[in-house]
Short mmCIF file of C-alpha atoms in Angstrom, two decimals:
data_model
loop_
_atom_site.label_atom_id
_atom_site.label_comp_id
_atom_site.label_asym_id
_atom_site.label_seq_id
_atom_site.Cartn_x
_atom_site.Cartn_y
_atom_site.Cartn_z
CA MET A 76 0.00 0.00 0.00
CA SER A 77 1.45 3.37 -1.01
CA ASP A 78 1.91 6.42 1.21
CA THR A 79 -0.84 8.27 -0.67
CA ASP A 80 -3.28 5.46 0.12
CA HIS A 81 -2.37 5.67 3.80
CA LYS A 82 -2.96 9.41 3.85
CA GLN A 83 -6.35 8.94 2.20
CA HIS A 84 -7.41 6.45 4.90
CA GLY A 85 -5.99 8.42 7.86
CA TYR A 86 -6.79 11.57 9.78
CA ILE A 87 -3.16 12.57 10.42
CA SER A 88 0.17 11.57 8.93
CA LEU A 89 1.97 8.56 10.33
CA HIS A 90 5.09 10.65 11.01
CA ARG A 91 3.19 12.90 13.42
CA LEU A 92 1.72 9.92 15.25
CA ASP A 93 5.12 8.23 15.56
CA GLY A 94 6.81 11.45 16.64
CA PHE A 95 4.27 12.14 19.36
CA SER A 96 4.40 8.55 20.60
CA ASP A 97 8.21 8.56 20.76
CA ALA A 98 8.09 11.81 22.74
CA VAL A 99 5.71 10.25 25.27
CA PHE A 100 7.92 7.18 25.64
CA ALA A 101 10.95 9.44 26.15
CA PHE A 102 9.09 11.40 28.81
CA ALA A 103 8.15 8.14 30.54
CA VAL A 104 11.82 7.16 30.65
CA THR A 105 12.73 10.48 32.27
CA LEU A 106 10.17 9.75 34.99
CA LEU A 107 12.10 6.57 35.77
CA VAL A 108 15.34 8.43 36.47
CA VAL A 109 16.56 7.50 39.92
CA SER A 110 17.37 11.02 41.05
CA LEU A 111 17.93 14.39 39.43
CA GLU A 112 20.09 15.61 42.32
CA VAL A 113 23.85 14.98 42.33
CA PRO A 114 24.91 13.04 45.47
CA LYS A 115 26.91 15.10 47.98
CA SER A 116 28.50 12.25 49.93
CA ALA A 117 29.62 8.66 49.49
CA HIS A 118 26.68 7.46 51.55
CA GLU A 119 24.24 9.25 49.25
CA LEU A 120 26.04 7.83 46.21
CA PHE A 121 25.82 4.26 47.53
CA HIS A 122 22.16 4.77 48.35
CA LEU A 123 21.60 6.14 44.86
CA MET A 124 23.30 3.11 43.29
CA HIS A 125 20.70 0.87 44.90
CA GLY A 126 18.11 2.17 42.48
CA PHE A 127 20.04 1.58 39.25
CA ILE A 128 19.14 -2.11 39.01
CA ALA A 129 15.46 -1.37 39.47
CA PHE A 130 15.77 1.44 36.92
CA GLY A 131 17.36 -0.97 34.43
CA VAL A 132 14.55 -3.51 34.75
CA ALA A 133 11.81 -0.88 34.47
CA PHE A 134 13.63 0.73 31.54
CA THR A 135 13.80 -2.65 29.77
CA LEU A 136 10.05 -3.17 30.16
CA LEU A 137 9.36 0.28 28.71
CA MET A 138 11.67 -0.43 25.77
CA VAL A 139 9.81 -3.68 25.08
CA MET A 140 6.56 -1.70 24.88
CA TRP A 141 8.24 0.90 22.66
CA TYR A 142 9.56 -1.82 20.34
CA GLN A 143 6.16 -3.49 20.05
CA HIS A 144 4.55 -0.12 19.34
CA GLY A 145 7.07 0.72 16.59
CA LYS A 146 6.89 -2.74 15.02
CA PHE A 147 3.11 -2.58 14.86
CA PHE A 148 2.94 0.77 13.06
CA LYS A 149 5.73 -0.25 10.68
CA ARG A 150 3.68 -3.26 9.59
CA PHE A 151 0.27 -1.56 9.74
CA PRO A 152 0.51 2.22 9.15
CA ILE A 153 -3.11 2.88 10.13
CA THR A 154 -4.05 6.40 11.23
CA ASP A 155 -7.83 6.33 11.28
CA LEU A 156 -9.81 7.73 14.19
CA TRP A 157 -10.15 4.41 16.03
CA MET A 158 -6.42 3.67 15.83
CA ILE A 159 -5.56 7.18 17.02
CA SER A 160 -7.88 6.71 20.00
CA LEU A 161 -6.28 3.36 20.86
CA ASN A 162 -2.81 4.85 20.57
CA MET A 163 -3.71 7.70 22.91
CA ALA A 164 -5.17 5.22 25.39
CA LEU A 165 -1.98 3.17 25.27
CA LEU A 166 0.24 6.19 25.92
CA PHE A 167 -2.00 7.30 28.79
CA VAL A 168 -1.80 3.89 30.47
CA ILE A 169 1.99 3.80 30.05
CA LEU A 170 2.41 7.20 31.70
CA LEU A 171 0.08 6.14 34.50
CA TYR A 172 2.00 2.88 34.84
CA VAL A 173 5.48 4.42 35.25
CA TYR A 174 5.49 5.31 38.96
CA PRO A 175 3.94 2.03 40.21
CA LEU A 176 6.43 0.18 38.01
CA LYS A 177 9.37 2.10 39.46
CA PHE A 178 8.17 1.78 43.05
CA LEU A 179 7.56 -1.96 42.69
CA PHE A 180 11.03 -2.81 41.41
CA VAL A 181 12.79 -0.45 43.82
CA SER A 182 11.00 -2.12 46.74
CA LEU A 183 11.64 -5.58 45.31
CA PHE A 184 15.38 -5.13 44.91
CA ASP A 185 15.68 -3.33 48.24
CA SER A 186 14.21 -6.35 50.01
CA MET A 187 15.86 -9.11 47.93
CA ILE A 188 19.35 -7.73 47.26
CA TRP A 189 20.01 -4.98 49.75
CA LYS A 190 18.01 -6.68 52.54
CA SER A 191 16.29 -3.51 53.59
CA THR A 192 12.62 -2.71 53.32
CA GLY A 193 12.82 0.72 54.93
CA ASP A 194 9.58 2.64 54.96
CA ASN A 195 8.37 1.36 51.58
CA PHE A 196 5.48 -0.58 53.13
CA THR A 197 3.74 -0.10 56.44
CA SER A 198 1.27 -2.99 56.15
CA ALA A 199 0.61 -6.15 54.15
CA SER A 200 -2.41 -4.57 52.50
CA GLU A 201 -0.14 -2.04 50.78
CA ILE A 202 1.83 -4.87 49.15
CA GLN A 203 -1.41 -6.43 47.96
CA THR A 204 -2.58 -3.12 46.56
CA LEU A 205 0.71 -2.61 44.72
CA MET A 206 0.60 -6.09 43.15
CA THR A 207 -2.99 -5.45 42.09
CA ILE A 208 -2.04 -2.13 40.48
CA TYR A 209 0.92 -3.76 38.71
CA GLY A 210 -1.23 -6.60 37.35
CA ALA A 211 -3.96 -4.20 36.27
CA GLY A 212 -1.36 -2.12 34.41
CA ILE A 213 -0.10 -5.16 32.48
CA ILE A 214 -3.67 -6.14 31.62
CA ALA A 215 -4.50 -2.61 30.42
CA VAL A 216 -1.39 -2.26 28.21
CA ASN A 217 -1.81 -5.66 26.57
CA PHE A 218 -5.55 -5.18 26.15
CA VAL A 219 -4.96 -1.99 24.15
CA PHE A 220 -2.29 -3.75 22.08
CA PHE A 221 -4.76 -6.59 21.46
CA LEU A 222 -7.42 -4.13 20.25
CA MET A 223 -4.87 -2.52 17.91
CA HIS A 224 -3.98 -5.90 16.38
CA LYS A 225 -7.67 -6.78 16.18
CA HIS A 226 -8.32 -3.58 14.22
CA ALA A 227 -5.47 -4.46 11.85
CA TRP A 228 -7.04 -7.92 11.41
CA ARG A 229 -10.29 -6.31 10.27
CA LEU A 230 -8.31 -4.37 7.65
CA ARG A 231 -6.37 -7.41 6.39
CA GLU A 232 -7.91 -7.19 2.91
CA ARG A 233 -6.79 -3.58 2.54
CA PHE A 234 -3.20 -4.58 3.25
CA ALA A 235 -3.48 -7.74 1.09
CA MET A 236 -1.97 -9.87 3.86
CA SER A 237 -0.60 -13.28 3.00
CA LEU A 238 -1.24 -16.37 5.10
CA SER A 239 2.18 -16.07 6.74
CA GLN A 240 1.49 -12.44 7.69
CA LEU A 241 -1.88 -13.41 9.15
CA ASN A 242 -0.18 -16.14 11.18
CA GLU A 243 2.30 -13.58 12.53
CA LEU A 244 -0.59 -11.30 13.46
CA ARG A 245 -2.28 -14.18 15.31
CA ALA A 246 0.98 -14.86 17.18
CA ASP A 247 1.13 -11.25 18.40
CA MET A 248 -2.48 -11.38 19.56
CA ALA A 249 -1.82 -14.68 21.35
CA GLY A 250 1.13 -13.06 23.15
CA ASN A 251 -1.13 -10.25 24.39
CA LEU A 252 -3.68 -12.78 25.64
CA ILE A 253 -0.97 -14.72 27.48
CA ASN A 254 0.23 -11.58 29.27
CA MET A 255 -3.32 -10.67 30.26
CA ALA A 256 -4.06 -14.19 31.50
CA VAL A 257 -0.96 -14.41 33.70
CA ALA A 258 -1.47 -10.90 35.11
CA GLY A 259 -5.13 -11.66 35.75
CA LEU A 260 -4.16 -14.84 37.59
CA SER A 261 -1.76 -12.81 39.74
CA VAL A 262 -4.47 -10.31 40.65
CA LEU A 263 -6.86 -13.16 41.41
CA ILE A 264 -4.34 -14.73 43.80
CA VAL A 265 -3.99 -11.43 45.64
CA LEU A 266 -7.74 -10.89 45.94
CA VAL A 267 -8.66 -14.44 46.92
CA SER A 268 -5.79 -15.62 49.12
CA LYS A 269 -4.65 -12.23 50.45
CA ASP A 270 -1.16 -13.09 49.25
CA GLN A 271 1.58 -10.63 50.26
CA GLY A 272 3.41 -10.69 46.95
CA THR A 273 5.03 -14.13 47.11
CA TRP A 274 2.86 -16.29 44.87
CA SER A 275 1.30 -13.38 43.02
CA GLY A 276 4.80 -12.33 41.99
CA CYS A 277 6.17 -15.80 41.26
CA ILE A 278 3.23 -16.50 38.95
CA TYR A 279 4.84 -14.18 36.38
CA PHE A 280 7.53 -16.80 35.79
CA LEU A 281 4.86 -18.63 33.78
CA LEU A 282 5.29 -16.02 31.05
CA GLY A 283 8.48 -17.66 29.79
CA PRO A 284 7.13 -21.19 29.18
CA ALA A 285 3.79 -19.85 27.90
CA HIS A 286 5.42 -17.58 25.32
CA TRP A 287 7.83 -20.35 24.32
CA ALA A 288 4.96 -22.78 23.68
CA SER A 289 3.01 -20.17 21.73
CA GLY A 290 6.07 -19.22 19.67
CA ALA A 291 6.85 -22.87 18.89
CA TRP A 292 3.28 -23.58 17.75
CA HIS A 293 3.01 -20.48 15.57
CA GLY A 294 6.53 -21.12 14.27
CA ARG A 295 5.52 -24.56 12.99
CA ARG A 296 2.45 -23.03 11.34
CA TYR A 297 4.60 -20.32 9.79
CA ARG A 298 7.04 -22.83 8.28
CA ALA A 299 4.18 -24.97 6.95
CA ILE A 300 2.50 -21.92 5.39
CA LYS A 301 5.77 -20.72 3.84
CA ASN A 302 6.41 -24.16 2.33
CA GLN A 303 2.87 -24.18 0.95
CA GLU A 304 3.27 -20.70 -0.53
CA GLN A 305 6.62 -21.61 -2.10
CA GLY A 306 5.11 -24.78 -3.59
CA LYS A 307 2.28 -22.79 -5.14
CA GLN A 308 4.74 -20.26 -6.53
CA VAL A 309 6.90 -22.96 -8.14
CA LYS A 310 3.82 -24.62 -9.63
CA GLN A 311 2.56 -21.32 -10.98
CA GLU A 312 5.91 -20.51 -12.55
CA SER A 313 6.02 -23.94 -14.21
CA GLN A 314 2.61 -23.33 -15.79
CA GLU A 315 3.34 -19.82 -17.03
CA SER A 316 4.18 -18.92 -20.66
CA PRO A 317 3.67 -22.31 -22.41
CA LEU A 318 3.84 -20.54 -25.81
CA ALA A 319 7.26 -19.10 -25.00
CA LYS A 320 8.52 -22.55 -24.04
CA GLN A 321 7.17 -23.99 -27.30
CA VAL A 322 8.92 -21.33 -29.38
CA GLY A 323 12.17 -22.11 -27.65
CA ARG A 324 12.19 -25.74 -28.86
CA PRO A 325 14.58 -26.48 -31.79
CA GLU A 326 12.10 -28.78 -33.57
CA SER A 327 9.67 -25.94 -33.99
CA ILE A 328 12.06 -24.29 -36.41
CA ALA A 329 12.49 -27.47 -38.47
CA THR A 330 8.78 -28.00 -38.87
CA GLN A 331 8.11 -24.54 -40.26
CA PRO A 332 6.86 -24.66 -43.91
CA SER A 333 9.48 -23.71 -46.47
CA VAL A 334 8.85 -20.76 -48.78
CA PRO A 335 8.92 -21.80 -52.48
CA THR A 336 11.61 -20.08 -54.49
CA THR A 337 11.68 -19.44 -58.26
CA PRO A 338 14.95 -20.28 -60.02
CA ILE A 339 16.60 -17.32 -61.69
CA ALA A 340 17.60 -17.88 -65.32
CA PRO A 341 21.19 -17.01 -66.21
CA LEU A 342 21.73 -13.84 -68.24
CA PRO A 343 22.85 -14.35 -71.86
CA ALA A 344 26.51 -13.69 -72.47
CA GLN A 345 27.25 -10.46 -74.35
CA GLN A 346 29.13 -10.82 -77.64
CA THR A 347 32.06 -8.56 -78.17
CA ARG A 348 32.76 -7.08 -81.62
CA LYS A 349 36.18 -7.12 -83.06
CA PRO A 350 37.37 -3.84 -84.47
CA GLY A 351 37.34 -3.81 -88.35
#
């Protein structure tokens, strides 16, 4: 699909949408910065270094969202009103999600690595509330991504998607559903068992095996579809231009009818006179 076709089916240009989205992601990263104040003592520096690991993990999660966002709009440059609304909702959730994300990982690494909880939590109910907010944020982000892919699925004929591209789109939607299911299970554990972050946090380790199984299944489908498409292409090429193949045969030249030729009579010899 050409750029002019995209502009005809969109309300704004794709460059403006990408530029605004990148600016929001950059602003979200600045909110994750550990501290804007330069440490004045070694003790303050060591205390500041405690937050760099949590910052790295939270930064990685934001970059994963940024990569998924960029990959989606590179494959499906849709800028209609519904897609713009979904994109704005996604950016809003990400900005709302930044501070709980930072606080969660700072508290987690303070308790696991540095062995200090400090004043992060005053009661078990606060831990439960934080895990609920974290799970709800994951559900919200992946739900918006799922709706974006679903909208692209409805426009598959406009983009003339092949079977392999449709399988890749299904794989992305399955990944969003897996993330929502695991996060929903974590929230359910908190609400039902009043868990204090142990099992509701460990349940996220299921993401690795679940995504591996989904990737393996869709990978087998992708290879089968690609082999099928290549087989059809080879068969189509073998059936194309039968007339050109027939002209290329050497026997076709030998069987062409010969053009009759008329023999040319020799010219009479001119007699030369002898001088008298």
